[in-house]
Amino acid sequence: VRIDREIENNQKEYRIKVGGRIYDIERIYVREEDRLMEVSLSYAN
């Protein structure tokens, strides 16, 4: 499992909008061998 540390250190630049609500991406876990990615989100202010 690989954790993308660049996301954790710079959350203001890594945001997504889902259903009209904006979220910060807290961290991303990647299992490349399984082609699987898990994203942890929090509400943006």
Backbone as JSON, one array per atom type, in Angstrom:
{
  "sequence": "VRIDREIENNQKEYRIKVGGRIYDIERIYVREEDRLMEVSLSYAN",
  "N": [[0.86, -1.18, 0.0], [0.59, 2.16, -0.89], [0.91, 5.46, 0.24], [-0.02, 8.65, -0.71], [1.88, 11.24, 0.02], [2.18, 13.88, -0.78], [-0.36, 14.92, -1.12], [-1.32, 15.04, 1.53], [0.29, 17.02, 2.6], [-0.46, 19.34, 1.32], [-3.26, 20.21, 1.26], [-5.05, 22.25, 0.49], [-4.84, 22.63, -2.23], [-5.81, 20.31, -3.24], [-8.75, 19.48, -3.79], [-12.13, 18.34, -4.15], [-15.35, 18.37, -5.74], [-18.44, 17.18, -4.88], [-21.68, 16.46, -5.53], [-22.41, 19.17, -5.16], [-21.1, 19.92, -2.86], [-18.02, 20.82, -1.34], [-14.98, 19.11, -0.8], [-12.01, 18.41, 1.07], [-9.2, 16.5, 0.13], [-7.97, 14.17, 2.17], [-6.18, 11.96, 2.38], [-4.69, 9.52, 0.2], [-4.84, 6.18, -0.5], [-3.13, 3.68, -2.24], [-3.3, 0.67, -3.94], [-1.47, -0.7, -6.07], [-1.05, -3.17, -7.31], [-3.54, -4.36, -7.23], [-4.98, -2.55, -8.6], [-6.43, -0.55, -7.24], [-7.8, 2.2, -5.49], [-8.18, 4.16, -2.62], [-9.83, 6.87, -1.21], [-9.68, 9.34, 1.26], [-11.82, 11.71, 2.63], [-12.61, 15.06, 3.79], [-14.82, 17.61, 5.04], [-14.61, 20.75, 3.41], [-13.91, 24.07, 4.47]],
  "CA": [[0.0, 0.0, 0.0], [1.34, 3.4, -0.99], [0.16, 6.65, 0.65], [0.49, 9.82, -1.41], [2.17, 12.25, 1.04], [2.03, 15.23, -1.35], [-1.74, 15.32, -0.84], [-1.45, 15.37, 2.96], [1.04, 18.24, 2.91], [-0.95, 20.48, 0.56], [-4.68, 19.9, 1.07], [-5.81, 23.35, -0.11], [-4.8, 22.48, -3.69], [-6.41, 19.04, -3.6], [-10.16, 19.47, -3.38], [-13.08, 17.87, -5.16], [-16.73, 18.77, -5.5], [-19.35, 16.05, -5.06], [-23.05, 16.83, -5.2], [-22.5, 20.55, -4.74], [-20.34, 20.14, -1.62], [-16.57, 20.76, -1.58], [-14.25, 18.29, 0.16], [-10.55, 18.29, 1.02], [-8.7, 15.13, 0.07], [-7.09, 13.99, 3.33], [-5.11, 11.04, 1.99], [-5.02, 8.55, -0.84], [-4.15, 4.89, -0.4], [-3.1, 3.05, -3.56], [-2.8, -0.7, -4.06], [-1.25, -0.76, -7.51], [-1.17, -4.53, -7.82], [-4.97, -4.65, -7.36], [-5.58, -1.42, -9.34], [-7.43, -0.05, -6.3], [-7.46, 3.45, -4.82], [-9.13, 4.58, -1.6], [-9.64, 8.29, -0.93], [-10.27, 9.81, 2.5], [-12.25, 13.09, 2.43], [-13.19, 15.83, 4.9], [-15.52, 18.8, 4.56], [-13.81, 21.97, 3.29], [-14.57, 25.25, 5.04]],
  "C": [[0.89, 1.23, 0.0], [0.42, 4.55, -0.58], [0.79, 7.85, -0.03], [0.66, 10.97, -0.41], [2.01, 13.67, 0.51], [0.63, 15.78, -1.09], [-1.88, 15.79, 0.6], [-0.79, 16.7, 3.28], [0.48, 19.48, 2.24], [-2.44, 20.31, 0.24], [-5.46, 21.0, 0.37], [-5.86, 23.23, -1.64], [-5.49, 21.2, -4.16], [-7.81, 18.95, -3.03], [-11.0, 18.92, -4.52], [-14.47, 18.33, -4.76], [-17.62, 17.59, -5.85], [-20.74, 16.51, -4.63], [-23.19, 18.24, -4.65], [-21.74, 20.89, -3.46], [-18.85, 19.94, -1.9], [-15.9, 20.0, -0.43], [-12.74, 18.45, -0.04], [-10.21, 16.81, 0.92], [-7.67, 14.99, 1.2], [-5.9, 13.09, 2.99], [-5.62, 10.09, 0.93], [-4.17, 7.31, -0.61], [-4.24, 4.22, -1.77], [-2.54, 1.64, -3.42], [-2.67, -0.97, -5.55], [-1.45, -2.16, -8.07], [-2.63, -4.94, -8.02], [-5.72, -3.59, -8.16], [-6.72, -0.81, -8.53], [-6.92, 1.22, -5.63], [-8.57, 3.78, -3.83], [-8.81, 6.02, -1.22], [-10.37, 8.64, 0.36], [-10.56, 11.3, 2.36], [-12.68, 13.72, 3.75], [-13.87, 17.06, 4.3], [-14.55, 19.98, 4.5], [-14.59, 23.13, 3.89], [-14.91, 26.25, 3.96]]
}
